[in-house]
Tab-separated table of N, CA and C in Angstrom:
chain	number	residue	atom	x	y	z
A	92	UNK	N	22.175	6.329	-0.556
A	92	UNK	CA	21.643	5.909	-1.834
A	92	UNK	C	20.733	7.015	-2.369
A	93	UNK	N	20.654	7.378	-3.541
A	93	UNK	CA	20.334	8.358	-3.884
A	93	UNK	C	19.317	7.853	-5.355
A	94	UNK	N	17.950	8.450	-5.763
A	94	UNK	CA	17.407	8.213	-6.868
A	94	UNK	C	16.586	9.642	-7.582
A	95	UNK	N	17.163	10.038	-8.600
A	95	UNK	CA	16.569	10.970	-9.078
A	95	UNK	C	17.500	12.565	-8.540
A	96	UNK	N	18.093	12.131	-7.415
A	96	UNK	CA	18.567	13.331	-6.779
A	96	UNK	C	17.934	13.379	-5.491
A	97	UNK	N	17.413	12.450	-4.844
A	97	UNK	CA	16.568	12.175	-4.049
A	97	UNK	C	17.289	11.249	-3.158
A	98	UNK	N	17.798	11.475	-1.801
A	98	UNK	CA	18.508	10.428	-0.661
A	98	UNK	C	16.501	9.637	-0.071
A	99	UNK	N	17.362	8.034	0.183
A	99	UNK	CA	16.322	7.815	0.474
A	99	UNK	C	16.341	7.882	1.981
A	100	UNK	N	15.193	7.812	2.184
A	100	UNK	CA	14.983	8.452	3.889
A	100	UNK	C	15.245	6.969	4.994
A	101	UNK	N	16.047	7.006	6.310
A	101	UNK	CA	16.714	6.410	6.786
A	101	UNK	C	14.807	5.521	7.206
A	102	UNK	N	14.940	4.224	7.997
A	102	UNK	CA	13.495	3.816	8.467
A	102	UNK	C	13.082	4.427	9.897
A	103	UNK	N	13.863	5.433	10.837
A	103	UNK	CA	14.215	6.300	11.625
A	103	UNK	C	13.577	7.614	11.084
A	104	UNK	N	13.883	8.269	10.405
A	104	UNK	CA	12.957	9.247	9.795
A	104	UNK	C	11.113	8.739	9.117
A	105	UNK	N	11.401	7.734	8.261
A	105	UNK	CA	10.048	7.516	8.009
A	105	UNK	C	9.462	7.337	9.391
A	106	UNK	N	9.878	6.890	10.417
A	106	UNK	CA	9.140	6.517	11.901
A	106	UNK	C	8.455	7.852	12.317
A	107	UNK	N	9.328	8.704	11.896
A	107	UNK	CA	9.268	10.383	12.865
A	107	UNK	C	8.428	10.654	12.131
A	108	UNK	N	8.188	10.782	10.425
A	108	UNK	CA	6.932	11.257	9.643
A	108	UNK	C	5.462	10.610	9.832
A	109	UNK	N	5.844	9.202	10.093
A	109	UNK	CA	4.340	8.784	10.617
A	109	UNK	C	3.995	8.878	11.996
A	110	UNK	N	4.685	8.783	13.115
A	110	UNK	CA	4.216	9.338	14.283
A	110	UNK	C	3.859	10.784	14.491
A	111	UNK	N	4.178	11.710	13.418
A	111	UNK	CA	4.125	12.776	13.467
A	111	UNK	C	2.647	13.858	12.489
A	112	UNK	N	2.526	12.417	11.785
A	112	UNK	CA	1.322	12.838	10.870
A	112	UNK	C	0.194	12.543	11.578
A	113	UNK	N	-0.897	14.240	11.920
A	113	UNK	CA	-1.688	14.034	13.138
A	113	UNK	C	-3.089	13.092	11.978
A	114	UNK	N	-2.921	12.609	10.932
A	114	UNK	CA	-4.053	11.733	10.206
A	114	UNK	C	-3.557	10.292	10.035
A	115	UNK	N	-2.617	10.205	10.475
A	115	UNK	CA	-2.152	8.604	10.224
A	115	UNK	C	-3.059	7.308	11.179
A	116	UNK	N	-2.276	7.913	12.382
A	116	UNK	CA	-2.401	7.750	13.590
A	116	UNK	C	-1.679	6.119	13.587
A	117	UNK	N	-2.186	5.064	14.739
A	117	UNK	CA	-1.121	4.370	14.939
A	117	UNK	C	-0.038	4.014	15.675
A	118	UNK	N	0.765	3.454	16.138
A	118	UNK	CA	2.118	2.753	16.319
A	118	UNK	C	3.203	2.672	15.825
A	119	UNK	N	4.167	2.204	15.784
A	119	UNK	CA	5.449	1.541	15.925
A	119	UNK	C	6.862	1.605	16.303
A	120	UNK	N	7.354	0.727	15.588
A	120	UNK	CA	8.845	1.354	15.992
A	120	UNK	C	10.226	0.424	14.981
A	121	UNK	N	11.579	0.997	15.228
A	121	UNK	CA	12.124	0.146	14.459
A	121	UNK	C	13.086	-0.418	15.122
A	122	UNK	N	13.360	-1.663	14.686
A	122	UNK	CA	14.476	-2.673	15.490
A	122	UNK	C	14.881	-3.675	14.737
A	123	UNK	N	16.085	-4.103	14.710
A	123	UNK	CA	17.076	-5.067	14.170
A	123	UNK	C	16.278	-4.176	11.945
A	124	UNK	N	16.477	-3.305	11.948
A	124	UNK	CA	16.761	-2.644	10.487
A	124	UNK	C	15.514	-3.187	9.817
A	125	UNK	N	14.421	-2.694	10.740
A	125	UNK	CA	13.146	-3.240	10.043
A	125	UNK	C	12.131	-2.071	10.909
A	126	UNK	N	11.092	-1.481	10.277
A	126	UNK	CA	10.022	-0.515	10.733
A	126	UNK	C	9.065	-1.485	10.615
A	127	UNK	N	8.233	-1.004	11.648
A	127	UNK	CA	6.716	-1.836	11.913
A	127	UNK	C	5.950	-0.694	12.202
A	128	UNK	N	4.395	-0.804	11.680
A	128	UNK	CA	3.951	0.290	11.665
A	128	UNK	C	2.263	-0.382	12.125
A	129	UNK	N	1.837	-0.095	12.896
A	129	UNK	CA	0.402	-0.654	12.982
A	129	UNK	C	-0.789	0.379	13.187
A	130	UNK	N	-1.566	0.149	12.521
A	130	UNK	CA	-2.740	1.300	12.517
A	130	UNK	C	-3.669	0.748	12.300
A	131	UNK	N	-5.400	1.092	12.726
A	131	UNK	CA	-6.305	0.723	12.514
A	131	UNK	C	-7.501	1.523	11.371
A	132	UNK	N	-7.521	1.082	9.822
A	132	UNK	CA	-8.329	1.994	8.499
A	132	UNK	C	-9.931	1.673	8.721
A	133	UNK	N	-10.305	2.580	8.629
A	133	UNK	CA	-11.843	2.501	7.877
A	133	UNK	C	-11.749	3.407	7.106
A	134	UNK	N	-11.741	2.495	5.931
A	134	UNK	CA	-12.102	3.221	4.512
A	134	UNK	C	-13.126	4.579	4.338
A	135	UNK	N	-14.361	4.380	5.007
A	135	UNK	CA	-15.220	5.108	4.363
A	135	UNK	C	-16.214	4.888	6.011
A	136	UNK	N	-16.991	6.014	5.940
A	136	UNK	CA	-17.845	5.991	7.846
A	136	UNK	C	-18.321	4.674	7.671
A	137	UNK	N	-18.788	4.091	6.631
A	137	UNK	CA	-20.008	2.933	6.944
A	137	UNK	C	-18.821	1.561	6.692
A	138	UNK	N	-17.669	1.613	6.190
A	138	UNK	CA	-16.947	0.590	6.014
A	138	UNK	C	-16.349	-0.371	7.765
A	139	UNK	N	-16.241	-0.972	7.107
A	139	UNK	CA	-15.653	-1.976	8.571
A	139	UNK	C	-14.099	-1.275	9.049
A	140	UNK	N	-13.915	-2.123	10.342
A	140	UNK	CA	-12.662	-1.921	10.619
A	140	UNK	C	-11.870	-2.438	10.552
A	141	UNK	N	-10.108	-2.356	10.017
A	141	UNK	CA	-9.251	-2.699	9.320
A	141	UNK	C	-7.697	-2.875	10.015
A	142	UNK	N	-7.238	-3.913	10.938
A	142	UNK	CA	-5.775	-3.349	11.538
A	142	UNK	C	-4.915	-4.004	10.409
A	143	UNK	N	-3.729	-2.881	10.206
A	143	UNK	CA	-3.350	-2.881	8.930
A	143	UNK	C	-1.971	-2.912	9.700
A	144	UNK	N	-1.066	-3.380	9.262
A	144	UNK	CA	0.603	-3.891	9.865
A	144	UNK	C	1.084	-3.697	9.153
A	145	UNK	N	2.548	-2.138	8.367
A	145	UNK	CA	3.026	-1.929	7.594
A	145	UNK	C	4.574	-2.409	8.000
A	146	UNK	N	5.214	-3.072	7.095
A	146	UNK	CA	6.691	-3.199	7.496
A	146	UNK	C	7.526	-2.867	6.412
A	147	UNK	N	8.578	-2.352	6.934
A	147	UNK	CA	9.504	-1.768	5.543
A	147	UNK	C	10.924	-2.457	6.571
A	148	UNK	N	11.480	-2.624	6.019
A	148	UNK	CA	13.015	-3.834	5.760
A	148	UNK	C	13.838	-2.312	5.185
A	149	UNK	N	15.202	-2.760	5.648
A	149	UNK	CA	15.843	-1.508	5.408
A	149	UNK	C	16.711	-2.164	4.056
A	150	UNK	N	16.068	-0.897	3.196
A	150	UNK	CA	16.627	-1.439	1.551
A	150	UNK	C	15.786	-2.007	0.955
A	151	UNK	N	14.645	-2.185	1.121
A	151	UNK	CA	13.682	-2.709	0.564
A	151	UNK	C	12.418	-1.865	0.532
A	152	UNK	N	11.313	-2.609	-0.133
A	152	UNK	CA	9.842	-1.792	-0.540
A	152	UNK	C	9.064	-2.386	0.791
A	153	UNK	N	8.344	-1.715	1.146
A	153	UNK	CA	7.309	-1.589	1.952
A	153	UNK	C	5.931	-3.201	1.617
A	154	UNK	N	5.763	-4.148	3.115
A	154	UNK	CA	5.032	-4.757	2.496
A	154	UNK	C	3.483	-4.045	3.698
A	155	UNK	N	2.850	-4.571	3.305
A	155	UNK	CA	1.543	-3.930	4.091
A	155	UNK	C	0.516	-5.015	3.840
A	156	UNK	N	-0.040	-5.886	5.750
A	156	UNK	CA	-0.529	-6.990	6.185
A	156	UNK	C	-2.091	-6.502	6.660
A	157	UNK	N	-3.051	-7.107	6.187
A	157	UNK	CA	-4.149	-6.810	6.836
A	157	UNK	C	-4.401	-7.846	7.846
A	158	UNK	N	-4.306	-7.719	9.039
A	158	UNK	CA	-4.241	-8.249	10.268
A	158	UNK	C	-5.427	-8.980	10.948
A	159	UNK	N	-6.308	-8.002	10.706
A	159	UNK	CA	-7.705	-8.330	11.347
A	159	UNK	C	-9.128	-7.171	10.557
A	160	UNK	N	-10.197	-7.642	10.061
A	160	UNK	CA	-10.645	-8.778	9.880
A	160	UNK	C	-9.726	-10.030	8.720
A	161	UNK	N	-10.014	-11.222	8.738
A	161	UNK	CA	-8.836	-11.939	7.796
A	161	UNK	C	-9.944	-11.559	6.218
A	162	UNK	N	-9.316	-11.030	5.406
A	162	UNK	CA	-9.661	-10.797	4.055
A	162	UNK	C	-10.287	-12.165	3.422
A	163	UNK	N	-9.398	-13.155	3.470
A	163	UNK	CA	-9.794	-14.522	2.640
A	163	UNK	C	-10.912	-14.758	3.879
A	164	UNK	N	-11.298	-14.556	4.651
A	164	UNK	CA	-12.362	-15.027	5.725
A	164	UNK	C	-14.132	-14.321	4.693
A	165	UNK	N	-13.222	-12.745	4.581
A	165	UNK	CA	-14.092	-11.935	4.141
A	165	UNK	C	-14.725	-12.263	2.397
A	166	UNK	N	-13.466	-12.565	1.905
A	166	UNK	CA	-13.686	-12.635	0.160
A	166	UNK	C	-14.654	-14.502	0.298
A	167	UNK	N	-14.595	-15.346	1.097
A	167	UNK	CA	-15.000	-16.874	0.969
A	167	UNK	C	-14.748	-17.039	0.129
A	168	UNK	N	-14.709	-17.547	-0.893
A	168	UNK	CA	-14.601	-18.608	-2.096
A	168	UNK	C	-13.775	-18.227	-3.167
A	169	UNK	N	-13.613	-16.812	-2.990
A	169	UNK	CA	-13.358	-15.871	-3.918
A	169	UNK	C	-11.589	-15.615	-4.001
A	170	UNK	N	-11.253	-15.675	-5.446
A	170	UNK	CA	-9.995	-14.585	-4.944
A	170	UNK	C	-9.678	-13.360	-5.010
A	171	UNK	N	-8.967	-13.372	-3.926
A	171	UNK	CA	-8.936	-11.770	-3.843
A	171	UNK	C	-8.071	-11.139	-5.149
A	172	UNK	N	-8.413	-9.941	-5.309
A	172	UNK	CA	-7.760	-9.305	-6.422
A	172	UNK	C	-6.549	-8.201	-5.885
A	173	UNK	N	-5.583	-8.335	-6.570
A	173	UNK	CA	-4.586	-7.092	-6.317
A	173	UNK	C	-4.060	-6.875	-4.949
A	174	UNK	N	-3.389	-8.400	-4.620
A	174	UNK	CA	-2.430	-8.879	-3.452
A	174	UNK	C	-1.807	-9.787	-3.939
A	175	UNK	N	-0.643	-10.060	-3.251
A	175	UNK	CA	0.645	-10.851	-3.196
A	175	UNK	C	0.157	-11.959	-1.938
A	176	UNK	N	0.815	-13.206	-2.722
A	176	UNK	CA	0.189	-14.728	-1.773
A	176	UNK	C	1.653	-14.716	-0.997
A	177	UNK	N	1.510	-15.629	0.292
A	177	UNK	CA	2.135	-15.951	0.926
A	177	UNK	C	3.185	-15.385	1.430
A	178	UNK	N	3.297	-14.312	2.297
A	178	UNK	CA	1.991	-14.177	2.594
A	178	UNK	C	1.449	-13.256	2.089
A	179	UNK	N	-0.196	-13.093	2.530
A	179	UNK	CA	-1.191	-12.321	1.753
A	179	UNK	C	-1.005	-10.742	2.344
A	180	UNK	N	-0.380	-10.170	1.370
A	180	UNK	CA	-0.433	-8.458	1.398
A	180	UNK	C	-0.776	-7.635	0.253
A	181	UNK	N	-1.278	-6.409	0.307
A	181	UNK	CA	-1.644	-5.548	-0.459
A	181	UNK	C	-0.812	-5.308	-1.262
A	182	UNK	N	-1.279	-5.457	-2.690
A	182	UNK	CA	-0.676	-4.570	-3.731
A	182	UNK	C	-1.499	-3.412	-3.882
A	183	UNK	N	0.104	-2.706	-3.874
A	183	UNK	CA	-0.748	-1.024	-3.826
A	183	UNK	C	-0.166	0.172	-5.258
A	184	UNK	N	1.437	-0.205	-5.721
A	184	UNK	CA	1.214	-0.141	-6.630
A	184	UNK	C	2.246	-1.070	-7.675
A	185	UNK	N	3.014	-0.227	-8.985
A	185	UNK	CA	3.518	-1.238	-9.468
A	185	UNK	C	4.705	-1.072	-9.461
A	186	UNK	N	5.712	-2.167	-8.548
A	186	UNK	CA	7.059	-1.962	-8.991
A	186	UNK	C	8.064	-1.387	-9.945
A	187	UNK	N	9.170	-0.694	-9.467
A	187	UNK	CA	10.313	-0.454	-10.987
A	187	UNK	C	9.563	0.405	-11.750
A	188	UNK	N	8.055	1.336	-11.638
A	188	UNK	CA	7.434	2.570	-12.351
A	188	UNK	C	8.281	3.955	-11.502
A	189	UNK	N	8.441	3.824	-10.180
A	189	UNK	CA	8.826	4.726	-9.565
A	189	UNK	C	7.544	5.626	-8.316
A	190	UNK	N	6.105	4.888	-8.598
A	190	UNK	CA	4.956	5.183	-7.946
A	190	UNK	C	5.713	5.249	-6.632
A	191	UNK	N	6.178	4.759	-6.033
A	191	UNK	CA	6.865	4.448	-4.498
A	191	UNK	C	8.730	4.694	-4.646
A	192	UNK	N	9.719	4.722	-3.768
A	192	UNK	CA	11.128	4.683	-3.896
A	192	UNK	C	10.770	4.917	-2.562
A	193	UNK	N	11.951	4.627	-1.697
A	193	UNK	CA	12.791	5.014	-0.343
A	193	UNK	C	12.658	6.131	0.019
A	194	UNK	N	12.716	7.342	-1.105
A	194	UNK	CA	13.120	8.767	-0.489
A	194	UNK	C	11.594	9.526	-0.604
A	195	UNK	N	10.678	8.475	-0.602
A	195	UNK	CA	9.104	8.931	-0.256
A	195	UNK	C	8.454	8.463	1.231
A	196	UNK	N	7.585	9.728	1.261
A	196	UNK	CA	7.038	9.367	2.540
A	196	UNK	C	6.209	7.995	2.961
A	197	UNK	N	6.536	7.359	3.557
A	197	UNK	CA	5.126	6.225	3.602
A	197	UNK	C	3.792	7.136	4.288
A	198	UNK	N	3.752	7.882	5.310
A	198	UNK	CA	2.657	8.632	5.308
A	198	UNK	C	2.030	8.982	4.003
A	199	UNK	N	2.531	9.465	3.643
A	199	UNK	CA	1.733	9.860	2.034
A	199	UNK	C	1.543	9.111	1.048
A	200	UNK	N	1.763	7.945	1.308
A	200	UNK	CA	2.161	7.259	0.163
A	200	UNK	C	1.263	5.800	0.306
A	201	UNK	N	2.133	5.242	1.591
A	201	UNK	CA	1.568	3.396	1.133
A	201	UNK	C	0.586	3.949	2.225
A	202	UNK	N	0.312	4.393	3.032
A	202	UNK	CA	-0.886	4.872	3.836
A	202	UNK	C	-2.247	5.442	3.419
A	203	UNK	N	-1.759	6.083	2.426
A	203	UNK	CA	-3.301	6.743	1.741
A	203	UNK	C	-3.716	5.705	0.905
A	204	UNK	N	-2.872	5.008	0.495
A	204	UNK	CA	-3.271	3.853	-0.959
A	204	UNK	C	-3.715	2.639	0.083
A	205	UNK	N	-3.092	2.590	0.973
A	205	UNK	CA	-4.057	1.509	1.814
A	205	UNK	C	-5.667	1.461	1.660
A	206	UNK	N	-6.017	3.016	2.320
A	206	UNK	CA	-6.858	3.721	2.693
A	206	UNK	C	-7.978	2.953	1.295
A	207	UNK	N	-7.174	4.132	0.288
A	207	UNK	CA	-7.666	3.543	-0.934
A	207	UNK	C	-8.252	2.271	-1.521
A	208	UNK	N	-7.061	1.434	-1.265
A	208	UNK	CA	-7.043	-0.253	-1.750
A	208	UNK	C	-7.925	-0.893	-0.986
A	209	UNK	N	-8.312	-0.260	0.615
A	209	UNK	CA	-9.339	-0.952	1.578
A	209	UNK	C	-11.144	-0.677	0.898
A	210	UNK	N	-10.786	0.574	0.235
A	210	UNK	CA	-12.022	1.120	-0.076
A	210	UNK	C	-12.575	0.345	-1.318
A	211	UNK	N	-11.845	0.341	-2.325
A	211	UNK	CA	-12.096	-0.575	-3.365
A	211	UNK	C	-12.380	-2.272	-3.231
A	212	UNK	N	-11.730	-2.997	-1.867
A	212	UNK	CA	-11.962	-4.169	-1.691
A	212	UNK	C	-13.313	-4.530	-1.287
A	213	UNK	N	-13.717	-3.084	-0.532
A	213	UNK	CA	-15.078	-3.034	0.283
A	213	UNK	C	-16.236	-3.628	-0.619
A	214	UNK	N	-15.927	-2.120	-1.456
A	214	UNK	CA	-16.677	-2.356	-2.858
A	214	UNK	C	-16.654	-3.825	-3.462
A	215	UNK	N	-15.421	-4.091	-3.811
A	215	UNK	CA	-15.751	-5.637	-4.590
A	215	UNK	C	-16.022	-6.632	-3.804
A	216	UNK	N	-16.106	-7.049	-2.332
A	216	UNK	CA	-16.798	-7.446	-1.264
A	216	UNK	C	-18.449	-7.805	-1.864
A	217	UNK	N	-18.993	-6.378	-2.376
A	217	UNK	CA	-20.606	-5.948	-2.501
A	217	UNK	C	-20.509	-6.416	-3.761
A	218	UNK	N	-20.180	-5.874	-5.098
A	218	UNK	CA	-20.179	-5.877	-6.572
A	218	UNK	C	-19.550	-6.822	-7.111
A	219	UNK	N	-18.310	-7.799	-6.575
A	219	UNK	CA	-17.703	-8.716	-7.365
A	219	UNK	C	-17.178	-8.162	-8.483
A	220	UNK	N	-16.755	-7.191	-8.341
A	220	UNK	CA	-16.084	-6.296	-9.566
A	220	UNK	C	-14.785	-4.876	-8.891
A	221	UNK	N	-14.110	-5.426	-9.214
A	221	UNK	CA	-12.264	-5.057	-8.541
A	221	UNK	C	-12.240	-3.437	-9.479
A	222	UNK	N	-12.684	-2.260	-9.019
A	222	UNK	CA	-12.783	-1.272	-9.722
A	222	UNK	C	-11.197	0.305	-9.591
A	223	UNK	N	-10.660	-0.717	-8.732
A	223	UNK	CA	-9.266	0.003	-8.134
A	223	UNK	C	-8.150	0.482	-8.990
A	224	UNK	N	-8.099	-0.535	-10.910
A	224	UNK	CA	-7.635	-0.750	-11.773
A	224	UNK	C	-6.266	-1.138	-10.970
A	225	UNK	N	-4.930	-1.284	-11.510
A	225	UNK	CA	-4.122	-1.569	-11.356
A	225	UNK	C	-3.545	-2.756	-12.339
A	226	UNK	N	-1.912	-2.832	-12.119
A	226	UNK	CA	-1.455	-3.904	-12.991
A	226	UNK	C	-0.456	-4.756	-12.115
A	227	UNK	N	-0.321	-6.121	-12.207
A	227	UNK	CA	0.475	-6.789	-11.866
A	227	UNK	C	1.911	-6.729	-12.432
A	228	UNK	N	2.794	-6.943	-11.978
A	228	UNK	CA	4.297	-7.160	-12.794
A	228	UNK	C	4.234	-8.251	-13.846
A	229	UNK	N	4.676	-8.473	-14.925
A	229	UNK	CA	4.709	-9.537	-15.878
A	229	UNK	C	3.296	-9.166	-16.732
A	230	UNK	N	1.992	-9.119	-16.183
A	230	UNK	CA	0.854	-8.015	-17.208
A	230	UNK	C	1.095	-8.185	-17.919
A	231	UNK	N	0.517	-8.646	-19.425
A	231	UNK	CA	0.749	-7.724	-20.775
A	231	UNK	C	0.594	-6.564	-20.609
A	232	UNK	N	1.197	-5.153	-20.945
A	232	UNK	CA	1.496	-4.069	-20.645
A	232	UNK	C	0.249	-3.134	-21.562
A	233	UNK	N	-0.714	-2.421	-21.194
A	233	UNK	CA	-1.681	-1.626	-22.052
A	233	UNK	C	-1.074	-0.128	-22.415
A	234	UNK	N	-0.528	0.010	-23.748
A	234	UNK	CA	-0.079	1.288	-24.169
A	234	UNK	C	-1.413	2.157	-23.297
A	235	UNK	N	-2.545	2.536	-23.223
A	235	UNK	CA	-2.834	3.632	-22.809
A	235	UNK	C	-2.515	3.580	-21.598
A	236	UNK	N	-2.535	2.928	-20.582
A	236	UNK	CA	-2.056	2.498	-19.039
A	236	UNK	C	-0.907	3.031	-19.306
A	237	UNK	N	0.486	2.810	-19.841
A	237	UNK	CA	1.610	2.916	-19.733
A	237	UNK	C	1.345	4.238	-20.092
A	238	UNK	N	0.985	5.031	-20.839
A	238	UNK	CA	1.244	6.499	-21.114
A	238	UNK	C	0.619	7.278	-19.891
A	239	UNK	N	-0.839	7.052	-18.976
A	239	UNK	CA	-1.251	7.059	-18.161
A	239	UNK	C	0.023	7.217	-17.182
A	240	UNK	N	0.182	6.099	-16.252
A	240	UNK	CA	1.210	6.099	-15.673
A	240	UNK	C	2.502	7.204	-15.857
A	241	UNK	N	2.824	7.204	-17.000
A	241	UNK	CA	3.994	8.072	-17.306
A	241	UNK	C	3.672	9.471	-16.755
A	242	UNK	N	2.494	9.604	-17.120
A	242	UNK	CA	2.091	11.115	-16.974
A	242	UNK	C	1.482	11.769	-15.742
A	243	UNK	N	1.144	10.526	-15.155
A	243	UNK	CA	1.088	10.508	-13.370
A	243	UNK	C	2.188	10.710	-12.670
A	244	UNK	N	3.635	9.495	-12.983
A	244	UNK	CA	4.633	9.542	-12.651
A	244	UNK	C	5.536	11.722	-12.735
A	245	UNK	N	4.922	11.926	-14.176
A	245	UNK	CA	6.010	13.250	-14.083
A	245	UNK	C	5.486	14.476	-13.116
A	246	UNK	N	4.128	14.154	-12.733
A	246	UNK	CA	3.503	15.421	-11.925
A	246	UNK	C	4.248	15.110	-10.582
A	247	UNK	N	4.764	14.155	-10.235
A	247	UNK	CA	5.716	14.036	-9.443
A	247	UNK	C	6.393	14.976	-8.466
């Protein structure tokens, strides 16, 4: 399968790029056409610690589980911002833009935005204010966001 001119990378290769990236660090492995990826984030020196469970399905997008501490334990009363319910995983970015495809690294990719997305939750943890920006699918769509995006997307 091919996008852009771009084969997407087998879940066998993404395995070899993240065991191989000496900043990832981590686990896993793949079996019955599914990658599991487990690693432990701290956002930032003073932030908490984070075991983060990435799984990618072969043919599909990457979902990514925060394992331990439980988030809704952490947010109490609150909802969390900029995750997918049931179950509860990170949104990291936005579908069908092209931010993510198959023939990208998850090292580089849903790993650093973890990193990211952990750092910003920290924050709204303290501030009650979700400063990560982002958009959901369905959104009313913000022309400057969308031109934004576009122009992120072509540095590509």
């Amino acid at each position: 399968m091919h996008r852009g001119g771009k084969q997407v990378m087998t879940l066998s290769q993404q395995l070899l790029f993240l065991k191989s990236n000496p900043i990832v660090g981590g686990s896993g492995e793949v079996s019955r056409r599914k990658l599991t990826w487990t690693t432990q984030v701290q956002p930032t020196p003073l932030a908490r610690d984070y075991m983060v469970r990435l799984t990618l399905k072969e043919g599909e997008t990457p979902d990514v589980f925060v394992d331990n501490p439980s988030l809704t334990e952490l947010a109490g009363e609150r909802e969390i911002p900029h995750v997918y319910l049931t179950p509860l995983r990170l949104c990291l970015y936005l579908p069908g833009t092209g931010e993510w495809h198959g023939s990208k690294r998850l090292d580089q990719t849903i790993i650093p935005w973890t990193y990211l997305w952990l750092f910003y939750f920290e924050d709204w943890l303290a501030s009650d204010d979700w400063k990560g920006g982002g958009k959901h699918p369905g959104e009313d769509a913000d022309p400057q966001g969308n031109r934004e995006t576009r122009r992120r997307l072509a540095r590509l």
